[in-house]
Amino acid sequence: METEIKKARIEARALVPAVRIGKNGLTESAVAEIVKLLKKRRVLKIKMLNSFTDGNDRKKAAEELAEKCNAWLVEQVGGIVVLLRKPAPKPKA
């Protein structure tokens, strides 16, 4: 898992934020959009705008977002969050 996160961190440098979270916060539609994008992409970069983070703790919000989206939190720097899709569980034979 450690190497996966390192690879995702390197991969995320070239990405632009695909989702922006504004003053409405972590709404159901925002979480649904992130989950939908994580199904298509392995690594996703998200920007939390200043209007969202004014009264909120960014680190706590990033951890909550990762938990809601069933993803790993790769890194959180300022208002930028990088999520890594968790691998699908292998079916037991």
PDB file of N, CA and C in Angstrom:
ATOM      1  N   MET A   1       0.825  -1.186   0.000  1.00  0.00           N
ATOM      2  CA  MET A   1       0.000   0.000   0.000  1.00  0.00           C
ATOM      3  C   MET A   1       0.873   1.255   0.000  1.00  0.00           C
ATOM      4  N   GLU A   2       1.969   1.196   0.718  1.00  0.00           N
ATOM      5  CA  GLU A   2       2.876   2.340   0.810  1.00  0.00           C
ATOM      6  C   GLU A   2       3.400   2.752  -0.562  1.00  0.00           C
ATOM      7  N   THR A   3       3.766   1.774  -1.386  1.00  0.00           N
ATOM      8  CA  THR A   3       4.276   2.102  -2.723  1.00  0.00           C
ATOM      9  C   THR A   3       3.162   2.634  -3.616  1.00  0.00           C
ATOM     10  N   GLU A   4       1.953   2.132  -3.445  1.00  0.00           N
ATOM     11  CA  GLU A   4       0.813   2.628  -4.223  1.00  0.00           C
ATOM     12  C   GLU A   4       0.574   4.110  -3.935  1.00  0.00           C
ATOM     13  N   ILE A   5       0.673   4.475  -2.686  1.00  0.00           N
ATOM     14  CA  ILE A   5       0.455   5.870  -2.306  1.00  0.00           C
ATOM     15  C   ILE A   5       1.570   6.751  -2.856  1.00  0.00           C
ATOM     16  N   LYS A   6       2.800   6.262  -2.828  1.00  0.00           N
ATOM     17  CA  LYS A   6       3.916   7.031  -3.389  1.00  0.00           C
ATOM     18  C   LYS A   6       3.736   7.232  -4.891  1.00  0.00           C
ATOM     19  N   LYS A   7       3.326   6.182  -5.588  1.00  0.00           N
ATOM     20  CA  LYS A   7       3.083   6.285  -7.032  1.00  0.00           C
ATOM     21  C   LYS A   7       1.943   7.262  -7.318  1.00  0.00           C
ATOM     22  N   ALA A   8       0.895   7.196  -6.511  1.00  0.00           N
ATOM     23  CA  ALA A   8      -0.255   8.082  -6.697  1.00  0.00           C
ATOM     24  C   ALA A   8       0.138   9.539  -6.458  1.00  0.00           C
ATOM     25  N   ARG A   9       1.005   9.772  -5.480  1.00  0.00           N
ATOM     26  CA  ARG A   9       1.457  11.132  -5.192  1.00  0.00           C
ATOM     27  C   ARG A   9       2.225  11.704  -6.380  1.00  0.00           C
ATOM     28  N   ILE A  10       3.069  10.883  -6.997  1.00  0.00           N
ATOM     29  CA  ILE A  10       3.830  11.307  -8.174  1.00  0.00           C
ATOM     30  C   ILE A  10       2.893  11.553  -9.347  1.00  0.00           C
ATOM     31  N   GLU A  11       1.939  10.648  -9.540  1.00  0.00           N
ATOM     32  CA  GLU A  11       0.976  10.765 -10.635  1.00  0.00           C
ATOM     33  C   GLU A  11       0.107  12.019 -10.489  1.00  0.00           C
ATOM     34  N   ALA A  12      -0.206  12.381  -9.263  1.00  0.00           N
ATOM     35  CA  ALA A  12      -1.104  13.511  -9.004  1.00  0.00           C
ATOM     36  C   ALA A  12      -0.468  14.860  -9.332  1.00  0.00           C
ATOM     37  N   ARG A  13       0.841  14.918  -9.378  1.00  0.00           N
ATOM     38  CA  ARG A  13       1.504  16.196  -9.668  1.00  0.00           C
ATOM     39  C   ARG A  13       1.101  16.750 -11.022  1.00  0.00           C
ATOM     40  N   ALA A  14       0.861  15.865 -11.983  1.00  0.00           N
ATOM     41  CA  ALA A  14       0.522  16.295 -13.340  1.00  0.00           C
ATOM     42  C   ALA A  14      -0.972  16.570 -13.521  1.00  0.00           C
ATOM     43  N   LEU A  15      -1.778  16.221 -12.542  1.00  0.00           N
ATOM     44  CA  LEU A  15      -3.227  16.382 -12.668  1.00  0.00           C
ATOM     45  C   LEU A  15      -3.682  17.792 -12.304  1.00  0.00           C
ATOM     46  N   VAL A  16      -4.787  18.178 -12.892  1.00  0.00           N
ATOM     47  CA  VAL A  16      -5.468  19.408 -12.477  1.00  0.00           C
ATOM     48  C   VAL A  16      -6.682  18.984 -11.647  1.00  0.00           C
ATOM     49  N   PRO A  17      -7.121  19.815 -10.712  1.00  0.00           N
ATOM     50  CA  PRO A  17      -8.276  19.430  -9.900  1.00  0.00           C
ATOM     51  C   PRO A  17      -9.513  19.162 -10.764  1.00  0.00           C
ATOM     52  N   ALA A  18     -10.106  17.991 -10.593  1.00  0.00           N
ATOM     53  CA  ALA A  18     -11.272  17.592 -11.376  1.00  0.00           C
ATOM     54  C   ALA A  18     -12.567  18.056 -10.715  1.00  0.00           C
ATOM     55  N   VAL A  19     -12.525  18.257  -9.405  1.00  0.00           N
ATOM     56  CA  VAL A  19     -13.715  18.660  -8.656  1.00  0.00           C
ATOM     57  C   VAL A  19     -13.334  19.819  -7.744  1.00  0.00           C
ATOM     58  N   ARG A  20     -14.236  20.765  -7.624  1.00  0.00           N
ATOM     59  CA  ARG A  20     -14.037  21.887  -6.709  1.00  0.00           C
ATOM     60  C   ARG A  20     -15.176  21.884  -5.695  1.00  0.00           C
ATOM     61  N   ILE A  21     -14.805  21.965  -4.440  1.00  0.00           N
ATOM     62  CA  ILE A  21     -15.799  21.982  -3.370  1.00  0.00           C
ATOM     63  C   ILE A  21     -15.867  23.404  -2.837  1.00  0.00           C
ATOM     64  N   GLY A  22     -17.044  24.011  -2.951  1.00  0.00           N
ATOM     65  CA  GLY A  22     -17.214  25.411  -2.575  1.00  0.00           C
ATOM     66  C   GLY A  22     -17.968  25.595  -1.283  1.00  0.00           C
ATOM     67  N   LYS A  23     -18.701  26.704  -1.207  1.00  0.00           N
ATOM     68  CA  LYS A  23     -19.364  27.085   0.037  1.00  0.00           C
ATOM     69  C   LYS A  23     -20.463  26.126   0.464  1.00  0.00           C
ATOM     70  N   ASN A  24     -21.003  25.328  -0.465  1.00  0.00           N
ATOM     71  CA  ASN A  24     -22.036  24.355  -0.095  1.00  0.00           C
ATOM     72  C   ASN A  24     -21.455  23.149   0.626  1.00  0.00           C
ATOM     73  N   GLY A  25     -20.155  22.946   0.539  1.00  0.00           N
ATOM     74  CA  GLY A  25     -19.490  21.886   1.286  1.00  0.00           C
ATOM     75  C   GLY A  25     -19.625  20.516   0.652  1.00  0.00           C
ATOM     76  N   LEU A  26     -19.519  19.502   1.498  1.00  0.00           N
ATOM     77  CA  LEU A  26     -19.564  18.113   1.042  1.00  0.00           C
ATOM     78  C   LEU A  26     -21.011  17.649   0.911  1.00  0.00           C
ATOM     79  N   THR A  27     -21.665  18.084  -0.129  1.00  0.00           N
ATOM     80  CA  THR A  27     -23.048  17.690  -0.368  1.00  0.00           C
ATOM     81  C   THR A  27     -23.081  16.275  -0.936  1.00  0.00           C
ATOM     82  N   GLU A  28     -24.254  15.689  -0.931  1.00  0.00           N
ATOM     83  CA  GLU A  28     -24.420  14.343  -1.481  1.00  0.00           C
ATOM     84  C   GLU A  28     -24.066  14.313  -2.962  1.00  0.00           C
ATOM     85  N   SER A  29     -24.417  15.372  -3.679  1.00  0.00           N
ATOM     86  CA  SER A  29     -24.119  15.406  -5.112  1.00  0.00           C
ATOM     87  C   SER A  29     -22.615  15.517  -5.361  1.00  0.00           C
ATOM     88  N   ALA A  30     -21.907  16.256  -4.517  1.00  0.00           N
ATOM     89  CA  ALA A  30     -20.453  16.369  -4.662  1.00  0.00           C
ATOM     90  C   ALA A  30     -19.787  15.023  -4.392  1.00  0.00           C
ATOM     91  N   VAL A  31     -20.231  14.344  -3.349  1.00  0.00           N
ATOM     92  CA  VAL A  31     -19.670  13.024  -3.022  1.00  0.00           C
ATOM     93  C   VAL A  31     -19.989  12.028  -4.131  1.00  0.00           C
ATOM     94  N   ALA A  32     -21.213  12.074  -4.660  1.00  0.00           N
ATOM     95  CA  ALA A  32     -21.600  11.162  -5.744  1.00  0.00           C
ATOM     96  C   ALA A  32     -20.746  11.403  -6.988  1.00  0.00           C
ATOM     97  N   GLU A  33     -20.462  12.657  -7.290  1.00  0.00           N
ATOM     98  CA  GLU A  33     -19.625  12.988  -8.447  1.00  0.00           C
ATOM     99  C   GLU A  33     -18.197  12.475  -8.253  1.00  0.00           C
ATOM    100  N   ILE A  34     -17.675  12.604  -7.050  1.00  0.00           N
ATOM    101  CA  ILE A  34     -16.319  12.124  -6.764  1.00  0.00           C
ATOM    102  C   ILE A  34     -16.256  10.609  -6.869  1.00  0.00           C
ATOM    103  N   VAL A  35     -17.264   9.925  -6.343  1.00  0.00           N
ATOM    104  CA  VAL A  35     -17.308   8.458  -6.440  1.00  0.00           C
ATOM    105  C   VAL A  35     -17.367   8.030  -7.899  1.00  0.00           C
ATOM    106  N   LYS A  36     -18.164   8.730  -8.686  1.00  0.00           N
ATOM    107  CA  LYS A  36     -18.289   8.424 -10.116  1.00  0.00           C
ATOM    108  C   LYS A  36     -16.947   8.608 -10.827  1.00  0.00           C
ATOM    109  N   LEU A  37     -16.247   9.686 -10.514  1.00  0.00           N
ATOM    110  CA  LEU A  37     -14.944   9.936 -11.131  1.00  0.00           C
ATOM    111  C   LEU A  37     -13.892   8.929 -10.669  1.00  0.00           C
ATOM    112  N   LEU A  38     -13.978   8.498  -9.409  1.00  0.00           N
ATOM    113  CA  LEU A  38     -13.016   7.512  -8.906  1.00  0.00           C
ATOM    114  C   LEU A  38     -13.190   6.149  -9.575  1.00  0.00           C
ATOM    115  N   LYS A  39     -14.384   5.868 -10.069  1.00  0.00           N
ATOM    116  CA  LYS A  39     -14.591   4.615 -10.799  1.00  0.00           C
ATOM    117  C   LYS A  39     -13.869   4.647 -12.136  1.00  0.00           C
ATOM    118  N   LYS A  40     -13.740   5.853 -12.713  1.00  0.00           N
ATOM    119  CA  LYS A  40     -13.071   6.003 -14.004  1.00  0.00           C
ATOM    120  C   LYS A  40     -11.566   6.191 -13.853  1.00  0.00           C
ATOM    121  N   ARG A  41     -11.172   6.902 -12.805  1.00  0.00           N
ATOM    122  CA  ARG A  41      -9.763   7.233 -12.594  1.00  0.00           C
ATOM    123  C   ARG A  41      -9.258   6.590 -11.317  1.00  0.00           C
ATOM    124  N   ARG A  42      -7.976   6.300 -11.299  1.00  0.00           N
ATOM    125  CA  ARG A  42      -7.370   5.701 -10.115  1.00  0.00           C
ATOM    126  C   ARG A  42      -7.018   6.777  -9.089  1.00  0.00           C
ATOM    127  N   VAL A  43      -6.539   7.913  -9.593  1.00  0.00           N
ATOM    128  CA  VAL A  43      -6.120   9.021  -8.736  1.00  0.00           C
ATOM    129  C   VAL A  43      -6.951  10.250  -9.096  1.00  0.00           C
ATOM    130  N   LEU A  44      -7.405  10.958  -8.087  1.00  0.00           N
ATOM    131  CA  LEU A  44      -8.258  12.122  -8.311  1.00  0.00           C
ATOM    132  C   LEU A  44      -7.776  13.287  -7.452  1.00  0.00           C
ATOM    133  N   LYS A  45      -7.676  14.445  -8.084  1.00  0.00           N
ATOM    134  CA  LYS A  45      -7.270  15.659  -7.375  1.00  0.00           C
ATOM    135  C   LYS A  45      -8.497  16.546  -7.198  1.00  0.00           C
ATOM    136  N   ILE A  46      -8.683  17.032  -5.971  1.00  0.00           N
ATOM    137  CA  ILE A  46      -9.850  17.830  -5.613  1.00  0.00           C
ATOM    138  C   ILE A  46      -9.372  19.129  -4.969  1.00  0.00           C
ATOM    139  N   LYS A  47     -10.041  20.223  -5.301  1.00  0.00           N
ATOM    140  CA  LYS A  47      -9.700  21.516  -4.698  1.00  0.00           C
ATOM    141  C   LYS A  47     -10.830  21.957  -3.785  1.00  0.00           C
ATOM    142  N   MET A  48     -10.469  22.251  -2.533  1.00  0.00           N
ATOM    143  CA  MET A  48     -11.420  22.829  -1.590  1.00  0.00           C
ATOM    144  C   MET A  48     -11.211  24.340  -1.632  1.00  0.00           C
ATOM    145  N   LEU A  49     -12.211  25.055  -2.099  1.00  0.00           N
ATOM    146  CA  LEU A  49     -12.097  26.501  -2.240  1.00  0.00           C
ATOM    147  C   LEU A  49     -12.074  27.186  -0.875  1.00  0.00           C
ATOM    148  N   ASN A  50     -11.561  28.403  -0.847  1.00  0.00           N
ATOM    149  CA  ASN A  50     -11.476  29.153   0.410  1.00  0.00           C
ATOM    150  C   ASN A  50     -12.845  29.384   1.032  1.00  0.00           C
ATOM    151  N   SER A  51     -13.880  29.493   0.208  1.00  0.00           N
ATOM    152  CA  SER A  51     -15.228  29.701   0.747  1.00  0.00           C
ATOM    153  C   SER A  51     -15.692  28.496   1.561  1.00  0.00           C
ATOM    154  N   PHE A  52     -15.164  27.321   1.252  1.00  0.00           N
ATOM    155  CA  PHE A  52     -15.506  26.120   2.025  1.00  0.00           C
ATOM    156  C   PHE A  52     -14.639  26.012   3.269  1.00  0.00           C
ATOM    157  N   THR A  53     -13.367  26.300   3.129  1.00  0.00           N
ATOM    158  CA  THR A  53     -12.433  26.041   4.222  1.00  0.00           C
ATOM    159  C   THR A  53     -12.331  27.168   5.234  1.00  0.00           C
ATOM    160  N   ASP A  54     -13.095  28.236   5.082  1.00  0.00           N
ATOM    161  CA  ASP A  54     -13.011  29.355   6.026  1.00  0.00           C
ATOM    162  C   ASP A  54     -13.206  28.905   7.472  1.00  0.00           C
ATOM    163  N   GLY A  55     -14.277  28.220   7.751  1.00  0.00           N
ATOM    164  CA  GLY A  55     -14.554  27.810   9.123  1.00  0.00           C
ATOM    165  C   GLY A  55     -14.306  26.336   9.375  1.00  0.00           C
ATOM    166  N   ASN A  56     -13.767  25.639   8.403  1.00  0.00           N
ATOM    167  CA  ASN A  56     -13.586  24.196   8.527  1.00  0.00           C
ATOM    168  C   ASN A  56     -12.112  23.832   8.626  1.00  0.00           C
ATOM    169  N   ASP A  57     -11.845  22.722   9.270  1.00  0.00           N
ATOM    170  CA  ASP A  57     -10.497  22.183   9.335  1.00  0.00           C
ATOM    171  C   ASP A  57     -10.259  21.386   8.055  1.00  0.00           C
ATOM    172  N   ARG A  58      -9.286  21.781   7.270  1.00  0.00           N
ATOM    173  CA  ARG A  58      -9.048  21.153   5.964  1.00  0.00           C
ATOM    174  C   ARG A  58      -8.679  19.683   6.093  1.00  0.00           C
ATOM    175  N   LYS A  59      -7.814  19.363   7.043  1.00  0.00           N
ATOM    176  CA  LYS A  59      -7.363  17.975   7.204  1.00  0.00           C
ATOM    177  C   LYS A  59      -8.542  17.075   7.579  1.00  0.00           C
ATOM    178  N   LYS A  60      -9.357  17.546   8.505  1.00  0.00           N
ATOM    179  CA  LYS A  60     -10.518  16.767   8.941  1.00  0.00           C
ATOM    180  C   LYS A  60     -11.507  16.585   7.792  1.00  0.00           C
ATOM    181  N   ALA A  61     -11.710  17.646   7.001  1.00  0.00           N
ATOM    182  CA  ALA A  61     -12.620  17.572   5.857  1.00  0.00           C
ATOM    183  C   ALA A  61     -12.091  16.597   4.808  1.00  0.00           C
ATOM    184  N   ALA A  62     -10.778  16.578   4.597  1.00  0.00           N
ATOM    185  CA  ALA A  62     -10.174  15.664   3.624  1.00  0.00           C
ATOM    186  C   ALA A  62     -10.333  14.216   4.070  1.00  0.00           C
ATOM    187  N   GLU A  63     -10.136  13.956   5.357  1.00  0.00           N
ATOM    188  CA  GLU A  63     -10.302  12.598   5.882  1.00  0.00           C
ATOM    189  C   GLU A  63     -11.756  12.148   5.777  1.00  0.00           C
ATOM    190  N   GLU A  64     -12.675  13.050   6.065  1.00  0.00           N
ATOM    191  CA  GLU A  64     -14.104  12.739   5.960  1.00  0.00           C
ATOM    192  C   GLU A  64     -14.491  12.435   4.511  1.00  0.00           C
ATOM    193  N   LEU A  65     -13.938  13.215   3.591  1.00  0.00           N
ATOM    194  CA  LEU A  65     -14.208  13.012   2.170  1.00  0.00           C
ATOM    195  C   LEU A  65     -13.704  11.647   1.711  1.00  0.00           C
ATOM    196  N   ALA A  66     -12.498  11.280   2.113  1.00  0.00           N
ATOM    197  CA  ALA A  66     -11.932   9.984   1.738  1.00  0.00           C
ATOM    198  C   ALA A  66     -12.781   8.841   2.291  1.00  0.00           C
ATOM    199  N   GLU A  67     -13.251   8.996   3.517  1.00  0.00           N
ATOM    200  CA  GLU A  67     -14.081   7.963   4.135  1.00  0.00           C
ATOM    201  C   GLU A  67     -15.415   7.812   3.407  1.00  0.00           C
ATOM    202  N   LYS A  68     -16.043   8.935   3.065  1.00  0.00           N
ATOM    203  CA  LYS A  68     -17.335   8.894   2.370  1.00  0.00           C
ATOM    204  C   LYS A  68     -17.213   8.296   0.973  1.00  0.00           C
ATOM    205  N   CYS A  69     -16.069   8.507   0.335  1.00  0.00           N
ATOM    206  CA  CYS A  69     -15.868   8.043  -1.044  1.00  0.00           C
ATOM    207  C   CYS A  69     -15.204   6.675  -1.110  1.00  0.00           C
ATOM    208  N   ASN A  70     -14.927   6.071   0.036  1.00  0.00           N
ATOM    209  CA  ASN A  70     -14.272   4.768   0.092  1.00  0.00           C
ATOM    210  C   ASN A  70     -12.954   4.797  -0.693  1.00  0.00           C
ATOM    211  N   ALA A  71     -12.118   5.773  -0.344  1.00  0.00           N
ATOM    212  CA  ALA A  71     -10.829   5.947  -1.017  1.00  0.00           C
ATOM    213  C   ALA A  71      -9.763   6.219   0.036  1.00  0.00           C
ATOM    214  N   TRP A  72      -8.506   6.109  -0.400  1.00  0.00           N
ATOM    215  CA  TRP A  72      -7.393   6.443   0.483  1.00  0.00           C
ATOM    216  C   TRP A  72      -7.026   7.901   0.289  1.00  0.00           C
ATOM    217  N   LEU A  73      -6.723   8.574   1.365  1.00  0.00           N
ATOM    218  CA  LEU A  73      -6.232   9.942   1.304  1.00  0.00           C
ATOM    219  C   LEU A  73      -4.731   9.881   1.046  1.00  0.00           C
ATOM    220  N   VAL A  74      -4.316  10.300  -0.141  1.00  0.00           N
ATOM    221  CA  VAL A  74      -2.902  10.258  -0.514  1.00  0.00           C
ATOM    222  C   VAL A  74      -2.173  11.430   0.122  1.00  0.00           C
ATOM    223  N   GLU A  75      -2.697  12.624  -0.105  1.00  0.00           N
ATOM    224  CA  GLU A  75      -2.111  13.803   0.519  1.00  0.00           C
ATOM    225  C   GLU A  75      -3.117  14.941   0.537  1.00  0.00           C
ATOM    226  N   GLN A  76      -2.866  15.862   1.440  1.00  0.00           N
ATOM    227  CA  GLN A  76      -3.681  17.060   1.552  1.00  0.00           C
ATOM    228  C   GLN A  76      -2.722  18.202   1.827  1.00  0.00           C
ATOM    229  N   VAL A  77      -2.599  19.083   0.854  1.00  0.00           N
ATOM    230  CA  VAL A  77      -1.718  20.237   0.991  1.00  0.00           C
ATOM    231  C   VAL A  77      -2.558  21.479   0.744  1.00  0.00           C
ATOM    232  N   GLY A  78      -2.727  22.272   1.769  1.00  0.00           N
ATOM    233  CA  GLY A  78      -3.566  23.460   1.643  1.00  0.00           C
ATOM    234  C   GLY A  78      -4.986  23.048   1.297  1.00  0.00           C
ATOM    235  N   GLY A  79      -5.503  23.586   0.212  1.00  0.00           N
ATOM    236  CA  GLY A  79      -6.858  23.256  -0.214  1.00  0.00           C
ATOM    237  C   GLY A  79      -6.923  22.151  -1.239  1.00  0.00           C
ATOM    238  N   ILE A  80      -5.796  21.519  -1.539  1.00  0.00           N
ATOM    239  CA  ILE A  80      -5.755  20.451  -2.537  1.00  0.00           C
ATOM    240  C   ILE A  80      -5.754  19.095  -1.835  1.00  0.00           C
ATOM    241  N   VAL A  81      -6.635  18.213  -2.289  1.00  0.00           N
ATOM    242  CA  VAL A  81      -6.747  16.861  -1.742  1.00  0.00           C
ATOM    243  C   VAL A  81      -6.544  15.876  -2.883  1.00  0.00           C
ATOM    244  N   VAL A  82      -5.761  14.835  -2.625  1.00  0.00           N
ATOM    245  CA  VAL A  82      -5.556  13.780  -3.615  1.00  0.00           C
ATOM    246  C   VAL A  82      -6.080  12.480  -3.021  1.00  0.00           C
ATOM    247  N   LEU A  83      -6.984  11.836  -3.763  1.00  0.00           N
ATOM    248  CA  LEU A  83      -7.565  10.564  -3.335  1.00  0.00           C
ATOM    249  C   LEU A  83      -7.128   9.454  -4.271  1.00  0.00           C
ATOM    250  N   LEU A  84      -6.962   8.267  -3.715  1.00  0.00           N
ATOM    251  CA  LEU A  84      -6.609   7.068  -4.468  1.00  0.00           C
ATOM    252  C   LEU A  84      -7.722   6.050  -4.283  1.00  0.00           C
ATOM    253  N   ARG A  85      -8.217   5.528  -5.394  1.00  0.00           N
ATOM    254  CA  ARG A  85      -9.287   4.538  -5.345  1.00  0.00           C
ATOM    255  C   ARG A  85      -8.775   3.273  -4.662  1.00  0.00           C
ATOM    256  N   LYS A  86      -9.572   2.752  -3.746  1.00  0.00           N
ATOM    257  CA  LYS A  86      -9.223   1.484  -3.103  1.00  0.00           C
ATOM    258  C   LYS A  86      -9.464   0.362  -4.095  1.00  0.00           C
ATOM    259  N   PRO A  87      -8.604  -0.660  -4.099  1.00  0.00           N
ATOM    260  CA  PRO A  87      -8.828  -1.768  -5.023  1.00  0.00           C
ATOM    261  C   PRO A  87     -10.094  -2.540  -4.649  1.00  0.00           C
ATOM    262  N   ALA A  88     -10.744  -3.059  -5.669  1.00  0.00           N
ATOM    263  CA  ALA A  88     -11.954  -3.854  -5.437  1.00  0.00           C
ATOM    264  C   ALA A  88     -11.569  -5.135  -4.710  1.00  0.00           C
ATOM    265  N   PRO A  89     -12.389  -5.573  -3.763  1.00  0.00           N
ATOM    266  CA  PRO A  89     -12.069  -6.808  -3.051  1.00  0.00           C
ATOM    267  C   PRO A  89     -12.094  -7.997  -4.006  1.00  0.00           C
ATOM    268  N   LYS A  90     -11.123  -8.866  -3.845  1.00  0.00           N
ATOM    269  CA  LYS A  90     -11.045 -10.043  -4.710  1.00  0.00           C
ATOM    270  C   LYS A  90     -12.109 -11.049  -4.281  1.00  0.00           C
ATOM    271  N   PRO A  91     -12.844 -11.591  -5.249  1.00  0.00           N
ATOM    272  CA  PRO A  91     -13.866 -12.585  -4.889  1.00  0.00           C
ATOM    273  C   PRO A  91     -13.213 -13.863  -4.375  1.00  0.00           C
ATOM    274  N   LYS A  92     -13.827 -14.426  -3.356  1.00  0.00           N
ATOM    275  CA  LYS A  92     -13.302 -15.672  -2.792  1.00  0.00           C
ATOM    276  C   LYS A  92     -13.780 -16.837  -3.635  1.00  0.00           C
ATOM    277  N   ALA A  93     -12.863 -17.697  -3.967  1.00  0.00           N
ATOM    278  CA  ALA A  93     -13.193 -18.838  -4.828  1.00  0.00           C
ATOM    279  C   ALA A  93     -13.696 -20.010  -4.038  1.00  0.00           C
TER     280      ALA A  93
END
